PDB file of C-alpha atoms in Angstrom:
ATOM      1  CA  UNK U   1      18.735  18.730   0.648  1.00 91.00           C
ATOM      2  CA  UNK U   2      18.754  18.252  -3.110  1.00 93.00           C
ATOM      3  CA  UNK U   3      15.915  17.985  -5.664  1.00 94.00           C
ATOM      4  CA  UNK U   4      14.542  14.571  -6.609  1.00 93.00           C
ATOM      5  CA  UNK U   5      14.085  13.369 -10.177  1.00 92.00           C
ATOM      6  CA  UNK U   6      11.136  14.811 -12.078  1.00 91.00           C
ATOM      7  CA  UNK U   7       9.517  11.351 -12.270  1.00 87.00           C
ATOM      8  CA  UNK U   8       9.286  11.359  -8.446  1.00 89.00           C
ATOM      9  CA  UNK U   9       8.416  15.048  -8.134  1.00 91.00           C
ATOM     10  CA  UNK U  10       5.452  14.589 -10.491  1.00 90.00           C
ATOM     11  CA  UNK U  11       3.709  12.125  -8.116  1.00 89.00           C
ATOM     12  CA  UNK U  12       4.493  13.965  -4.874  1.00 92.00           C
ATOM     13  CA  UNK U  13       3.846  17.342  -3.254  1.00 93.00           C
ATOM     14  CA  UNK U  14       6.386  19.844  -1.927  1.00 93.00           C
ATOM     15  CA  UNK U  15       7.595  19.571   1.635  1.00 92.00           C
ATOM     16  CA  UNK U  16       6.136  22.030   4.132  1.00 90.00           C
ATOM     17  CA  UNK U  17       8.266  24.987   5.228  1.00 87.00           C
ATOM     18  CA  UNK U  18       7.043  25.572   8.797  1.00 88.00           C
ATOM     19  CA  UNK U  19       7.569  28.578  11.035  1.00 87.00           C
ATOM     20  CA  UNK U  20      10.899  28.368  12.837  1.00 87.00           C
ATOM     21  CA  UNK U  21      12.397  25.851  10.377  1.00 83.00           C
ATOM     22  CA  UNK U  22      16.198  25.831  10.270  1.00 84.00           C
ATOM     23  CA  UNK U  23      16.164  25.498   6.489  1.00 83.00           C
ATOM     24  CA  UNK U  24      14.202  27.350   3.836  1.00 84.00           C
ATOM     25  CA  UNK U  25      14.773  24.438   1.443  1.00 89.00           C
ATOM     26  CA  UNK U  26      12.246  22.084   3.100  1.00 92.00           C
ATOM     27  CA  UNK U  27      10.078  22.401  -0.016  1.00 91.00           C
ATOM     28  CA  UNK U  28      12.663  20.068  -1.631  1.00 94.00           C
ATOM     29  CA  UNK U  29      11.385  17.285   0.643  1.00 94.00           C
ATOM     30  CA  UNK U  30       8.582  15.270  -0.954  1.00 94.00           C
ATOM     31  CA  UNK U  31       5.234  14.146   0.459  1.00 93.00           C
ATOM     32  CA  UNK U  32       3.231  11.243  -0.963  1.00 89.00           C
ATOM     33  CA  UNK U  33      -0.543  11.670  -0.681  1.00 88.00           C
ATOM     34  CA  UNK U  34      -3.034   8.864  -1.469  1.00 80.00           C
ATOM     35  CA  UNK U  35      -5.008  11.040  -3.900  1.00 80.00           C
ATOM     36  CA  UNK U  36      -1.830  11.788  -5.888  1.00 82.00           C
ATOM     37  CA  UNK U  37       0.141   8.517  -5.882  1.00 80.00           C
ATOM     38  CA  UNK U  38      -0.193   4.914  -4.742  1.00 74.00           C
ATOM     39  CA  UNK U  39       0.108   4.269  -1.037  1.00 71.00           C
ATOM     40  CA  UNK U  40      -1.084   5.431   2.346  1.00 71.00           C
ATOM     41  CA  UNK U  41       1.040   8.576   2.472  1.00 79.00           C
ATOM     42  CA  UNK U  42       4.800   8.732   3.021  1.00 86.00           C
ATOM     43  CA  UNK U  43       7.657  11.225   3.237  1.00 90.00           C
ATOM     44  CA  UNK U  44      11.052  11.326   1.558  1.00 90.00           C
ATOM     45  CA  UNK U  45      14.022  13.675   1.659  1.00 92.00           C
ATOM     46  CA  UNK U  46      17.020  13.281  -0.627  1.00 93.00           C
ATOM     47  CA  UNK U  47      20.248  14.501   0.934  1.00 91.00           C
ATOM     48  CA  UNK U  48      23.770  14.767  -0.416  1.00 89.00           C
ATOM     49  CA  UNK U  49      26.957  14.610   1.640  1.00 86.00           C
ATOM     50  CA  UNK U  50      29.075  17.739   1.744  1.00 83.00           C
ATOM     51  CA  UNK U  51      32.849  17.773   1.301  1.00 81.00           C
ATOM     52  CA  UNK U  52      33.470  17.510   5.048  1.00 81.00           C
ATOM     53  CA  UNK U  53      31.497  14.270   5.481  1.00 78.00           C
ATOM     54  CA  UNK U  54      33.350  11.058   6.254  1.00 79.00           C
ATOM     55  CA  UNK U  55      32.409   8.405   3.728  1.00 77.00           C
ATOM     56  CA  UNK U  56      31.559   5.074   5.344  1.00 76.00           C
ATOM     57  CA  UNK U  57      32.187   1.683   3.817  1.00 75.00           C
ATOM     58  CA  UNK U  58      29.336   0.501   1.588  1.00 73.00           C
ATOM     59  CA  UNK U  59      27.661  -2.669   2.869  1.00 68.00           C
ATOM     60  CA  UNK U  60      26.315  -5.042   0.230  1.00 70.00           C
ATOM     61  CA  UNK U  61      23.445  -7.123   1.567  1.00 69.00           C
ATOM     62  CA  UNK U  62      22.318 -10.493   0.359  1.00 75.00           C
ATOM     63  CA  UNK U  63      18.660 -10.281  -0.678  1.00 76.00           C
ATOM     64  CA  UNK U  64      16.531 -11.512   2.228  1.00 78.00           C
ATOM     65  CA  UNK U  65      13.457 -12.020   0.032  1.00 83.00           C
ATOM     66  CA  UNK U  66      12.222 -15.609  -0.125  1.00 87.00           C
ATOM     67  CA  UNK U  67      10.298 -17.093  -3.039  1.00 89.00           C
ATOM     68  CA  UNK U  68       6.678 -18.103  -2.565  1.00 92.00           C
ATOM     69  CA  UNK U  69       5.810 -21.756  -2.214  1.00 93.00           C
ATOM     70  CA  UNK U  70       3.994 -23.397  -5.123  1.00 94.00           C
ATOM     71  CA  UNK U  71       0.681 -23.314  -3.206  1.00 94.00           C
ATOM     72  CA  UNK U  72       1.107 -19.666  -2.197  1.00 95.00           C
ATOM     73  CA  UNK U  73       1.893 -18.636  -5.770  1.00 95.00           C
ATOM     74  CA  UNK U  74      -1.116 -20.516  -7.135  1.00 96.00           C
ATOM     75  CA  UNK U  75      -3.477 -18.975  -4.566  1.00 95.00           C
ATOM     76  CA  UNK U  76      -2.190 -15.442  -5.217  1.00 96.00           C
ATOM     77  CA  UNK U  77      -2.298 -15.846  -9.012  1.00 95.00           C
ATOM     78  CA  UNK U  78      -5.907 -17.037  -8.746  1.00 96.00           C
ATOM     79  CA  UNK U  79      -6.856 -14.079  -6.529  1.00 96.00           C
ATOM     80  CA  UNK U  80      -5.237 -11.554  -8.891  1.00 96.00           C
ATOM     81  CA  UNK U  81      -6.838 -13.013 -12.030  1.00 96.00           C
ATOM     82  CA  UNK U  82     -10.305 -13.018 -10.410  1.00 96.00           C
ATOM     83  CA  UNK U  83     -10.203  -9.648  -8.663  1.00 97.00           C
ATOM     84  CA  UNK U  84      -7.757  -7.242 -10.302  1.00 97.00           C
ATOM     85  CA  UNK U  85      -8.042  -5.516 -13.665  1.00 96.00           C
ATOM     86  CA  UNK U  86      -4.436  -6.419 -14.442  1.00 93.00           C
ATOM     87  CA  UNK U  87      -1.514  -8.062 -12.713  1.00 91.00           C
ATOM     88  CA  UNK U  88       0.654  -5.523 -10.822  1.00 89.00           C
ATOM     89  CA  UNK U  89       4.065  -4.878 -12.341  1.00 87.00           C
ATOM     90  CA  UNK U  90       5.887  -5.832  -9.153  1.00 87.00           C
ATOM     91  CA  UNK U  91       7.571  -8.657  -7.254  1.00 88.00           C
ATOM     92  CA  UNK U  92       5.569 -10.801  -4.844  1.00 92.00           C
ATOM     93  CA  UNK U  93       7.875 -12.401  -2.267  1.00 91.00           C
ATOM     94  CA  UNK U  94       8.049 -13.453   1.366  1.00 88.00           C
ATOM     95  CA  UNK U  95       9.904 -11.305   3.860  1.00 82.00           C
ATOM     96  CA  UNK U  96       9.973 -13.203   7.123  1.00 79.00           C
ATOM     97  CA  UNK U  97       6.445 -14.607   7.441  1.00 80.00           C
ATOM     98  CA  UNK U  98       4.855 -11.774   5.448  1.00 85.00           C
ATOM     99  CA  UNK U  99       3.817 -11.976   1.812  1.00 92.00           C
ATOM    100  CA  UNK U 100       4.705  -8.572   0.363  1.00 91.00           C
ATOM    101  CA  UNK U 101       4.484  -6.895  -3.016  1.00 90.00           C
ATOM    102  CA  UNK U 102       7.471  -4.751  -3.986  1.00 86.00           C
ATOM    103  CA  UNK U 103       7.630  -2.264  -6.836  1.00 77.00           C
ATOM    104  CA  UNK U 104      11.412  -1.987  -6.995  1.00 72.00           C
ATOM    105  CA  UNK U 105      14.312  -4.317  -7.693  1.00 70.00           C
ATOM    106  CA  UNK U 106      16.428  -3.379  -4.664  1.00 71.00           C
ATOM    107  CA  UNK U 107      17.595  -6.244  -2.459  1.00 74.00           C
ATOM    108  CA  UNK U 108      15.768  -6.665   0.850  1.00 75.00           C
ATOM    109  CA  UNK U 109      18.043  -6.251   3.865  1.00 75.00           C
ATOM    110  CA  UNK U 110      17.871  -9.091   6.411  1.00 72.00           C
ATOM    111  CA  UNK U 111      17.701  -6.737   9.431  1.00 72.00           C
ATOM    112  CA  UNK U 112      16.741  -3.249  10.587  1.00 70.00           C
ATOM    113  CA  UNK U 113      13.668  -2.819   8.363  1.00 71.00           C
ATOM    114  CA  UNK U 114      10.225  -3.187   9.935  1.00 71.00           C
ATOM    115  CA  UNK U 115       8.295  -3.660   6.666  1.00 73.00           C
ATOM    116  CA  UNK U 116       9.171  -3.805   2.987  1.00 75.00           C
ATOM    117  CA  UNK U 117       6.798  -2.867   0.193  1.00 82.00           C
ATOM    118  CA  UNK U 118       3.095  -3.456   0.703  1.00 89.00           C
ATOM    119  CA  UNK U 119       1.780  -6.198   2.978  1.00 91.00           C
ATOM    120  CA  UNK U 120      -0.283  -8.267   0.555  1.00 94.00           C
ATOM    121  CA  UNK U 121      -2.008 -10.808   2.806  1.00 93.00           C
ATOM    122  CA  UNK U 122      -1.781 -14.467   3.716  1.00 92.00           C
ATOM    123  CA  UNK U 123      -2.634 -17.852   2.285  1.00 93.00           C
ATOM    124  CA  UNK U 124      -4.839 -20.019   4.502  1.00 90.00           C
ATOM    125  CA  UNK U 125      -5.673 -23.559   3.395  1.00 91.00           C
ATOM    126  CA  UNK U 126      -4.876 -22.727  -0.215  1.00 91.00           C
ATOM    127  CA  UNK U 127      -6.957 -19.508  -0.271  1.00 93.00           C
ATOM    128  CA  UNK U 128      -5.445 -16.029  -0.392  1.00 94.00           C
ATOM    129  CA  UNK U 129      -6.870 -13.433   2.033  1.00 95.00           C
ATOM    130  CA  UNK U 130      -5.838  -9.842   1.238  1.00 96.00           C
ATOM    131  CA  UNK U 131      -4.534  -7.438   3.885  1.00 95.00           C
ATOM    132  CA  UNK U 132      -5.898  -3.927   4.450  1.00 95.00           C
ATOM    133  CA  UNK U 133      -2.608  -2.464   3.156  1.00 93.00           C
ATOM    134  CA  UNK U 134      -3.147  -4.184  -0.196  1.00 95.00           C
ATOM    135  CA  UNK U 135      -6.566  -2.518  -0.601  1.00 95.00           C
ATOM    136  CA  UNK U 136      -5.055   0.852   0.370  1.00 92.00           C
ATOM    137  CA  UNK U 137      -2.419   0.692  -2.358  1.00 91.00           C
ATOM    138  CA  UNK U 138      -4.098  -1.383  -5.100  1.00 93.00           C
ATOM    139  CA  UNK U 139      -7.765  -0.552  -4.452  1.00 94.00           C
ATOM    140  CA  UNK U 140      -8.070   1.378  -7.722  1.00 93.00           C
ATOM    141  CA  UNK U 141      -7.107  -1.777  -9.633  1.00 94.00           C
ATOM    142  CA  UNK U 142      -9.941  -3.978  -8.310  1.00 96.00           C
ATOM    143  CA  UNK U 143     -12.639  -5.036 -10.748  1.00 96.00           C
ATOM    144  CA  UNK U 144     -15.271  -4.500  -8.038  1.00 96.00           C
ATOM    145  CA  UNK U 145     -15.252  -1.030  -6.478  1.00 96.00           C
ATOM    146  CA  UNK U 146     -17.861   0.332  -4.080  1.00 96.00           C
ATOM    147  CA  UNK U 147     -17.714   4.140  -4.412  1.00 96.00           C
ATOM    148  CA  UNK U 148     -19.088   6.048  -1.426  1.00 95.00           C
ATOM    149  CA  UNK U 149     -19.551   9.798  -0.994  1.00 93.00           C
ATOM    150  CA  UNK U 150     -20.181  12.077   1.980  1.00 93.00           C
ATOM    151  CA  UNK U 151     -23.978  11.912   1.547  1.00 95.00           C
ATOM    152  CA  UNK U 152     -24.008   8.098   1.545  1.00 95.00           C
ATOM    153  CA  UNK U 153     -25.019   6.740   4.964  1.00 95.00           C
ATOM    154  CA  UNK U 154     -22.992   3.607   4.214  1.00 96.00           C
ATOM    155  CA  UNK U 155     -19.734   5.595   4.530  1.00 96.00           C
ATOM    156  CA  UNK U 156     -19.981   6.084   8.311  1.00 96.00           C
ATOM    157  CA  UNK U 157     -21.194   2.515   8.750  1.00 96.00           C
ATOM    158  CA  UNK U 158     -18.298   1.108   6.752  1.00 97.00           C
ATOM    159  CA  UNK U 159     -15.745   3.156   8.748  1.00 96.00           C
ATOM    160  CA  UNK U 160     -17.362   1.861  11.946  1.00 96.00           C
ATOM    161  CA  UNK U 161     -16.746  -1.730  10.829  1.00 96.00           C
ATOM    162  CA  UNK U 162     -20.345  -2.620   9.982  1.00 96.00           C
ATOM    163  CA  UNK U 163     -21.605  -4.605   7.018  1.00 96.00           C
ATOM    164  CA  UNK U 164     -23.158  -2.475   4.283  1.00 97.00           C
ATOM    165  CA  UNK U 165     -25.677  -3.050   1.497  1.00 96.00           C
ATOM    166  CA  UNK U 166     -24.364  -3.378  -2.056  1.00 96.00           C
ATOM    167  CA  UNK U 167     -25.905  -4.192  -5.412  1.00 94.00           C
ATOM    168  CA  UNK U 168     -26.820  -7.875  -5.654  1.00 94.00           C
ATOM    169  CA  UNK U 169     -24.874  -8.109  -8.928  1.00 93.00           C
ATOM    170  CA  UNK U 170     -21.600  -7.500  -7.037  1.00 93.00           C
ATOM    171  CA  UNK U 171     -19.902 -10.644  -5.787  1.00 94.00           C
ATOM    172  CA  UNK U 172     -16.475 -11.385  -4.338  1.00 95.00           C
ATOM    173  CA  UNK U 173     -13.708  -9.096  -3.107  1.00 97.00           C
ATOM    174  CA  UNK U 174     -14.291  -5.350  -3.500  1.00 97.00           C
ATOM    175  CA  UNK U 175     -12.356  -2.210  -2.741  1.00 97.00           C
ATOM    176  CA  UNK U 176     -14.289   0.541  -0.982  1.00 97.00           C
ATOM    177  CA  UNK U 177     -13.397   4.043  -2.169  1.00 95.00           C
ATOM    178  CA  UNK U 178     -14.210   7.632  -1.242  1.00 94.00           C
ATOM    179  CA  UNK U 179     -13.815  10.131  -4.093  1.00 90.00           C
ATOM    180  CA  UNK U 180     -11.734   7.517  -5.871  1.00 89.00           C
ATOM    181  CA  UNK U 181      -9.316   7.034  -2.958  1.00 90.00           C
ATOM    182  CA  UNK U 182      -9.295   3.492  -1.522  1.00 93.00           C
ATOM    183  CA  UNK U 183     -10.438   3.243   2.109  1.00 95.00           C
ATOM    184  CA  UNK U 184     -10.206  -0.531   2.467  1.00 96.00           C
ATOM    185  CA  UNK U 185     -11.964  -3.656   1.318  1.00 96.00           C
ATOM    186  CA  UNK U 186     -14.608  -6.228   1.889  1.00 97.00           C
ATOM    187  CA  UNK U 187     -16.246  -9.291   0.399  1.00 96.00           C
ATOM    188  CA  UNK U 188     -19.670  -9.064  -1.229  1.00 96.00           C
ATOM    189  CA  UNK U 189     -22.309 -11.778  -1.331  1.00 95.00           C
ATOM    190  CA  UNK U 190     -26.090 -11.656  -1.663  1.00 95.00           C
ATOM    191  CA  UNK U 191     -26.309  -7.865  -1.575  1.00 95.00           C
ATOM    192  CA  UNK U 192     -24.166  -7.455   1.568  1.00 97.00           C
ATOM    193  CA  UNK U 193     -20.527  -6.483   1.956  1.00 96.00           C
ATOM    194  CA  UNK U 194     -18.678  -8.218   4.781  1.00 96.00           C
ATOM    195  CA  UNK U 195     -16.449  -5.503   6.229  1.00 96.00           C
ATOM    196  CA  UNK U 196     -12.674  -6.050   6.320  1.00 95.00           C
ATOM    197  CA  UNK U 197     -11.796  -2.579   7.628  1.00 94.00           C
ATOM    198  CA  UNK U 198      -9.283  -3.149  10.515  1.00 94.00           C
ATOM    199  CA  UNK U 199     -10.640  -2.913  14.058  1.00 93.00           C
ATOM    200  CA  UNK U 200      -7.874  -0.539  15.100  1.00 92.00           C
ATOM    201  CA  UNK U 201      -8.936   2.033  12.488  1.00 91.00           C
ATOM    202  CA  UNK U 202     -12.688   1.880  12.985  1.00 90.00           C
ATOM    203  CA  UNK U 203     -14.657   4.950  14.140  1.00 86.00           C
TER     204      UNK U 203
END
């Protein structure tokens, strides 16, 4: 295990050295937490080969990312301009049938990777519908944010998948946050927020 760059260390927490660990250097591993950096929480460990390792041939992959269709791009651009404070500094591409947003310039491998970047959503009949993952990562950037705290009865109702009351001045897509951390999203109209929290996560 070797240390990561300071730019990565500054947005992550140390790895956990647990009882019985074979290495005392596990603190060099990095943990992403949603209250510290963008995302749902991930883990990374940077390792370096030692002198006894056999170096394998480097495989150069052709980028498997596909460009968006004209209609998809128009629908996504409209959604971003209406709902986000600013346009994300990232690539929006198709990987298989998924529309994903990627914050790096690395080529996308054609095989062996379950998901790249952040699942953004889908375009249906010319209208973009955001995915839960997009709210989790970019929820802080939404113009409309519904902030809930532990004393707010709407918190438990939202996490159970129910509609909740919101201010009548709020309209359109919203991110729902708890202590500033995005929980998910919904769409507000007439003082009600239609819940888009995934069924599989509901309490």
